[in-house]
Coordinates of C-alpha atoms in Angstrom, one line a residue:
M616 CA 4.1 -33.9 -27.8
S617 CA 7.7 -33.2 -29.1
K618 CA 7.8 -31.1 -32.1
Q619 CA 8.9 -33.7 -34.7
A620 CA 6.1 -36.0 -33.6
A621 CA 3.6 -33.1 -33.7
Y622 CA 4.7 -32.1 -37.1
G623 CA 4.1 -35.7 -38.3
V624 CA 0.6 -35.6 -37.2
V625 CA 0.2 -32.4 -39.1
L626 CA 1.6 -33.6 -42.2
D627 CA -1.1 -36.5 -42.2
C628 CA -4.1 -33.8 -41.4
L629 CA -2.7 -31.9 -44.6
S630 CA -2.5 -35.3 -46.6
R631 CA 1.3 -34.8 -46.9
T632 CA 3.5 -37.9 -46.7
P633 CA 6.9 -37.4 -44.5
D634 CA 9.0 -38.6 -47.7
E635 CA 7.8 -35.3 -49.3
V636 CA 9.6 -32.8 -46.5
P637 CA 12.9 -35.0 -45.8
R638 CA 15.3 -32.1 -45.2
T639 CA 12.6 -30.3 -43.2
R640 CA 12.0 -32.9 -40.7
A641 CA 16.1 -33.6 -40.6
L642 CA 16.0 -30.0 -39.4
V643 CA 13.3 -30.3 -37.0
R644 CA 14.9 -33.3 -35.7
A645 CA 17.9 -31.5 -35.0
G646 CA 16.4 -29.1 -33.3
E647 CA 17.6 -25.4 -32.7
T648 CA 21.4 -25.6 -31.8
K649 CA 23.6 -22.7 -31.0
P650 CA 27.3 -22.6 -30.7
W651 CA 28.7 -23.6 -27.2
W652 CA 30.2 -19.5 -27.2
F653 CA 27.3 -17.7 -28.5
T654 CA 25.7 -17.8 -24.9
L655 CA 29.0 -16.1 -23.6
L656 CA 29.0 -13.8 -26.4
S657 CA 25.7 -12.6 -25.6
L658 CA 26.2 -12.3 -21.9
F659 CA 29.4 -10.1 -23.0
I660 CA 27.3 -7.9 -25.1
A661 CA 24.5 -7.3 -22.6
V662 CA 27.1 -6.2 -20.1
L663 CA 28.8 -3.9 -22.7
G664 CA 25.5 -2.6 -24.0
T665 CA 24.1 -2.1 -20.4
Y666 CA 27.5 0.0 -19.5
G667 CA 27.4 1.2 -23.3
A668 CA 23.8 2.4 -22.3
F669 CA 24.7 4.3 -19.2
L670 CA 27.5 6.2 -20.5
S671 CA 25.4 7.3 -23.3
G672 CA 22.4 8.2 -21.2
A673 CA 24.4 10.1 -18.9
G674 CA 26.3 11.9 -21.6
T675 CA 23.3 13.1 -23.4
Y676 CA 21.7 14.4 -20.2
F677 CA 25.0 16.1 -19.3
V678 CA 24.8 18.0 -22.7
L679 CA 21.2 18.9 -22.4
R680 CA 21.6 20.1 -18.8
D681 CA 20.5 23.5 -19.6
A682 CA 17.2 22.1 -21.2
P683 CA 14.3 21.5 -19.6
P684 CA 14.1 18.8 -17.3
A685 CA 11.5 16.4 -19.3
V686 CA 13.8 17.0 -22.4
A687 CA 16.9 15.8 -21.0
I688 CA 15.6 12.9 -19.4
A689 CA 13.5 11.9 -22.4
C690 CA 16.7 12.3 -24.9
G691 CA 19.0 10.3 -22.1
V692 CA 16.8 7.4 -21.9
C693 CA 15.9 7.1 -25.4
A694 CA 19.9 7.1 -26.6
A695 CA 20.4 4.6 -23.5
L696 CA 17.6 2.5 -24.9
A697 CA 19.0 2.9 -28.6
V698 CA 22.5 2.0 -27.7
Y699 CA 21.4 -0.9 -25.5
L700 CA 19.1 -2.4 -28.3
L701 CA 21.3 -2.0 -31.3
L702 CA 24.5 -4.2 -29.3
L703 CA 21.6 -6.6 -28.3
V704 CA 20.7 -7.1 -31.9
S705 CA 24.3 -7.2 -33.5
S706 CA 24.8 -10.0 -31.1
A707 CA 22.2 -11.9 -33.5
W708 CA 24.4 -11.2 -36.7
F709 CA 27.0 -13.7 -34.9
D710 CA 24.6 -16.6 -35.0
R711 CA 24.7 -17.7 -38.7
T712 CA 22.8 -21.2 -38.5
G713 CA 20.4 -19.9 -36.8
R714 CA 19.5 -17.1 -39.1
R715 CA 20.1 -19.7 -42.1
E716 CA 17.6 -22.4 -40.4
G717 CA 15.2 -19.8 -38.8
L718 CA 12.7 -19.7 -41.7
V719 CA 12.0 -23.7 -41.8
H720 CA 11.9 -23.6 -37.5
R721 CA 9.7 -20.7 -37.6
G722 CA 7.5 -22.2 -40.6
T723 CA 7.0 -25.4 -38.9
D724 CA 5.6 -23.9 -35.9
A725 CA 3.4 -21.6 -37.9
V726 CA 2.3 -25.0 -39.5
I727 CA 1.8 -26.8 -36.5
S728 CA -0.3 -23.5 -35.2
C729 CA -2.4 -23.4 -38.5
V730 CA -3.6 -27.2 -37.9
R731 CA -4.2 -26.7 -34.4
A732 CA -6.5 -24.0 -35.2
L733 CA -8.0 -25.9 -38.0
E734 CA -8.9 -28.7 -36.1
A735 CA -10.1 -26.6 -32.7
P736 CA -13.5 -26.1 -32.1
E737 CA -15.4 -22.8 -33.2
A738 CA -15.3 -21.4 -29.7
D739 CA -11.5 -21.8 -29.1
R740 CA -10.3 -21.0 -32.7
A741 CA -9.8 -16.8 -31.7
G742 CA -7.0 -17.4 -29.4
L743 CA -5.4 -19.7 -31.9
L744 CA -5.7 -17.2 -34.9
Q745 CA -3.7 -14.5 -32.9
E746 CA -0.8 -17.1 -32.8
V747 CA -0.9 -17.8 -36.3
D748 CA -0.7 -14.1 -36.6
A749 CA 2.1 -13.8 -34.4
L750 CA 4.0 -16.4 -36.0
Y751 CA 3.4 -15.2 -39.1
R752 CA 4.7 -11.7 -38.5
R753 CA 8.2 -13.4 -37.7
I754 CA 7.8 -15.7 -40.9
E755 CA 7.0 -12.8 -43.4
P756 CA 10.8 -10.8 -43.1
L757 CA 12.3 -14.7 -43.1
V758 CA 11.0 -15.2 -46.6
L759 CA 11.8 -11.9 -48.2
R760 CA 15.4 -12.4 -47.1
A761 CA 15.5 -15.9 -47.9
H762 CA 18.0 -15.3 -50.8
R763 CA 20.5 -13.8 -48.4
T764 CA 20.4 -15.9 -45.4
R765 CA 20.3 -19.2 -47.0
G766 CA 23.7 -18.9 -48.1
T767 CA 23.4 -20.4 -51.8
M768 CA 24.3 -17.0 -54.1
G769 CA 26.9 -14.6 -53.8
S770 CA 25.9 -10.7 -52.6
S771 CA 26.8 -9.7 -56.1
S772 CA 25.1 -12.5 -58.0
P773 CA 22.7 -11.8 -60.8
R774 CA 20.7 -14.7 -59.3
R775 CA 19.6 -12.2 -56.1
T776 CA 17.2 -10.2 -58.2
V777 CA 15.3 -12.9 -59.6
A778 CA 15.4 -14.6 -56.1
R779 CA 14.3 -11.2 -54.2
R780 CA 11.2 -10.9 -56.9
H781 CA 10.1 -14.7 -56.3
A782 CA 10.2 -14.2 -52.2
E783 CA 8.2 -11.1 -52.7
L784 CA 5.3 -12.8 -54.4
V785 CA 5.6 -15.9 -52.1
A786 CA 5.3 -13.6 -49.2
G787 CA 2.3 -11.9 -51.2
A788 CA 0.8 -15.5 -51.9
L789 CA 1.0 -16.4 -48.0
R790 CA -0.4 -13.1 -47.0
R791 CA -3.6 -13.7 -48.9
D792 CA -4.3 -17.0 -47.4
L793 CA -3.7 -15.3 -44.1
C794 CA -6.0 -12.3 -45.1
R795 CA -8.3 -14.8 -45.8
V796 CA -8.7 -16.8 -42.7
D797 CA -11.4 -14.2 -41.3
A798 CA -13.8 -15.0 -44.3
E799 CA -13.0 -18.8 -45.2
P800 CA -11.2 -20.0 -41.8
L801 CA -10.8 -23.4 -42.6
E802 CA -9.9 -23.3 -46.5
A803 CA -7.5 -20.3 -45.6
L804 CA -5.9 -22.3 -42.9
R805 CA -5.3 -25.3 -44.9
D806 CA -3.8 -23.5 -47.8
L807 CA -1.8 -21.6 -45.8
A808 CA -0.5 -24.7 -43.8
G809 CA 0.3 -26.4 -46.9
K810 CA 2.2 -23.8 -48.7
L811 CA 4.1 -23.2 -45.6
V812 CA 5.2 -26.6 -45.7
T813 CA 6.4 -26.7 -49.4
V814 CA 8.4 -23.3 -48.5
C815 CA 10.3 -24.7 -45.5
E816 CA 11.2 -28.1 -47.6
R817 CA 12.4 -25.8 -50.9
Y818 CA 14.1 -23.4 -48.6
A819 CA 15.7 -26.8 -46.9
E820 CA 17.0 -27.5 -50.1
G821 CA 18.2 -24.5 -51.1
R822 CA 15.9 -23.6 -54.3
V823 CA 15.1 -20.1 -52.7
G824 CA 14.3 -19.1 -56.4
R825 CA 10.9 -21.9 -56.2
L826 CA 9.8 -21.7 -53.0
L827 CA 6.5 -22.1 -54.5
P828 CA 5.4 -23.2 -57.7
G829 CA 3.8 -20.8 -60.4
G830 CA 0.5 -21.6 -60.0
D831 CA 0.3 -20.5 -56.4
L832 CA 1.7 -17.0 -57.2
E833 CA -0.7 -16.2 -59.9
G834 CA -2.7 -12.7 -59.3
V835 CA -0.3 -12.0 -56.3
E836 CA 0.2 -8.5 -55.2
P837 CA 4.1 -9.1 -54.1
V838 CA 5.1 -7.5 -50.9
T839 CA 8.4 -5.8 -50.8
L840 CA 11.1 -5.6 -48.4
T841 CA 11.7 -1.9 -49.0
R842 CA 8.4 -1.0 -48.7
Q843 CA 8.0 -2.8 -45.1
R844 CA 11.2 -1.6 -44.0
L845 CA 9.7 2.5 -45.0
R846 CA 6.2 1.5 -43.4
E847 CA 8.3 0.5 -40.2
T848 CA 10.8 3.1 -40.0
A849 CA 7.9 5.5 -40.6
H850 CA 5.9 4.4 -37.6
M851 CA 9.1 4.3 -35.2
T852 CA 9.9 7.6 -36.1
A853 CA 6.2 8.4 -35.0
V854 CA 6.7 6.6 -31.9
V855 CA 9.8 8.4 -30.9
L856 CA 8.1 11.8 -31.3
A857 CA 5.1 10.7 -29.4
M858 CA 7.6 9.7 -26.4
F859 CA 9.1 12.9 -26.8
C860 CA 5.6 14.6 -26.7
G861 CA 4.2 12.7 -24.4
A862 CA 7.5 13.3 -21.5
L863 CA 7.3 17.2 -22.6
A864 CA 3.3 17.3 -22.1
A865 CA 3.8 15.5 -18.6
W866 CA 6.4 17.7 -17.6
L867 CA 4.3 20.9 -18.3
A868 CA 1.4 19.6 -16.9
C869 CA 2.8 19.0 -13.5
R870 CA 4.6 22.4 -13.7
A871 CA 0.8 23.5 -14.4
A872 CA -0.7 21.8 -11.4
G873 CA 1.6 23.4 -9.0
L874 CA 2.4 20.2 -7.0
P875 CA 4.5 20.2 -4.2
E876 CA 8.1 20.6 -4.2
G877 CA 8.7 17.7 -2.6
L878 CA 7.6 15.4 -5.2
P879 CA 9.6 13.9 -7.8
L880 CA 8.7 15.5 -10.6
E881 CA 11.5 14.0 -12.6
I882 CA 9.5 10.9 -12.9
A883 CA 6.5 12.2 -14.9
P884 CA 8.4 12.8 -18.0
V885 CA 9.4 9.1 -17.8
V886 CA 5.8 8.2 -17.4
G887 CA 4.6 10.5 -20.0
M888 CA 7.3 8.9 -22.8
V889 CA 6.3 5.5 -21.5
L890 CA 2.6 6.0 -22.0
G891 CA 3.3 8.4 -25.4
G892 CA 5.1 5.4 -27.0
L893 CA 2.5 2.8 -26.2
L894 CA -0.2 5.1 -27.5
A895 CA 1.8 5.4 -30.9
G896 CA 3.3 2.2 -31.3
G897 CA 1.2 -0.3 -29.0
W898 CA 2.0 -3.4 -26.9
Q899 CA 3.0 -5.3 -29.9
R900 CA 5.9 -3.3 -30.2
M901 CA 6.7 -3.2 -26.8
A902 CA 6.7 -6.8 -26.5
R903 CA 8.9 -7.2 -29.7
V904 CA 11.7 -4.8 -27.8
A905 CA 10.9 -7.2 -24.8
E906 CA 12.5 -10.0 -27.0
L907 CA 15.1 -8.1 -27.9
L908 CA 16.2 -7.1 -24.7
Q909 CA 16.0 -11.0 -23.9
G910 CA 18.4 -11.5 -26.6
R911 CA 16.2 -13.6 -28.8

């Protein structure tokens, strides 16, 4: 079933009529389109990122050649990854249409996923709830940045403050419904899907200061983008430290074990670095890195 037809079925399940969301349906019908030059630009940046990552990694290793091999290799790999990811992420900045319409497309995906979980048998609901969680993690930052991506106000407009505070309340209302899923799955999924339908339509209309009515925001704890960024920065700092500690521990362990000289001991720090990053950050962050490497 196409996404347009699936969204129509979902609206019927939520007792909403297609006439209530004409702009959302129009964007869903048009699909996600990218300019013809965006693929070429992404390819160019990927090649440039590979070359830059090689130079930065080799340069860092050369500068730290007198340090222990584990430290030099770990620093070189981290520098190469940082440069590569930075260039890949920067390519998404040029896709202004995708950034402007991203909330609508991701929001409709989440609505469809919520209704699928709502109507699924209880035994099959667990896997679908994981899909709802994954989609929500992509939606919340888009909601918090709605006043910037929609393009209805200037960067110095005083309206941005009001719209930003409203978006924080909207994100809090959506998160509250998501956290109710384990206690009241049917009611929470229906409420979350209904709110997302309203958010997508009002965002498509440009009403970023009224994404949800006031009644849905009563008693909501706002979710701030600043707090989210600080938390994510702290977590990623811990991941980087764990990678360095893992590389150093693996190198010291190989030396203490007295392994034969013919074995490639330089591989051990890399393995320790990967294991340290996985233990500190988990597979979810590794999956997000994989998405960036695909240019998404």
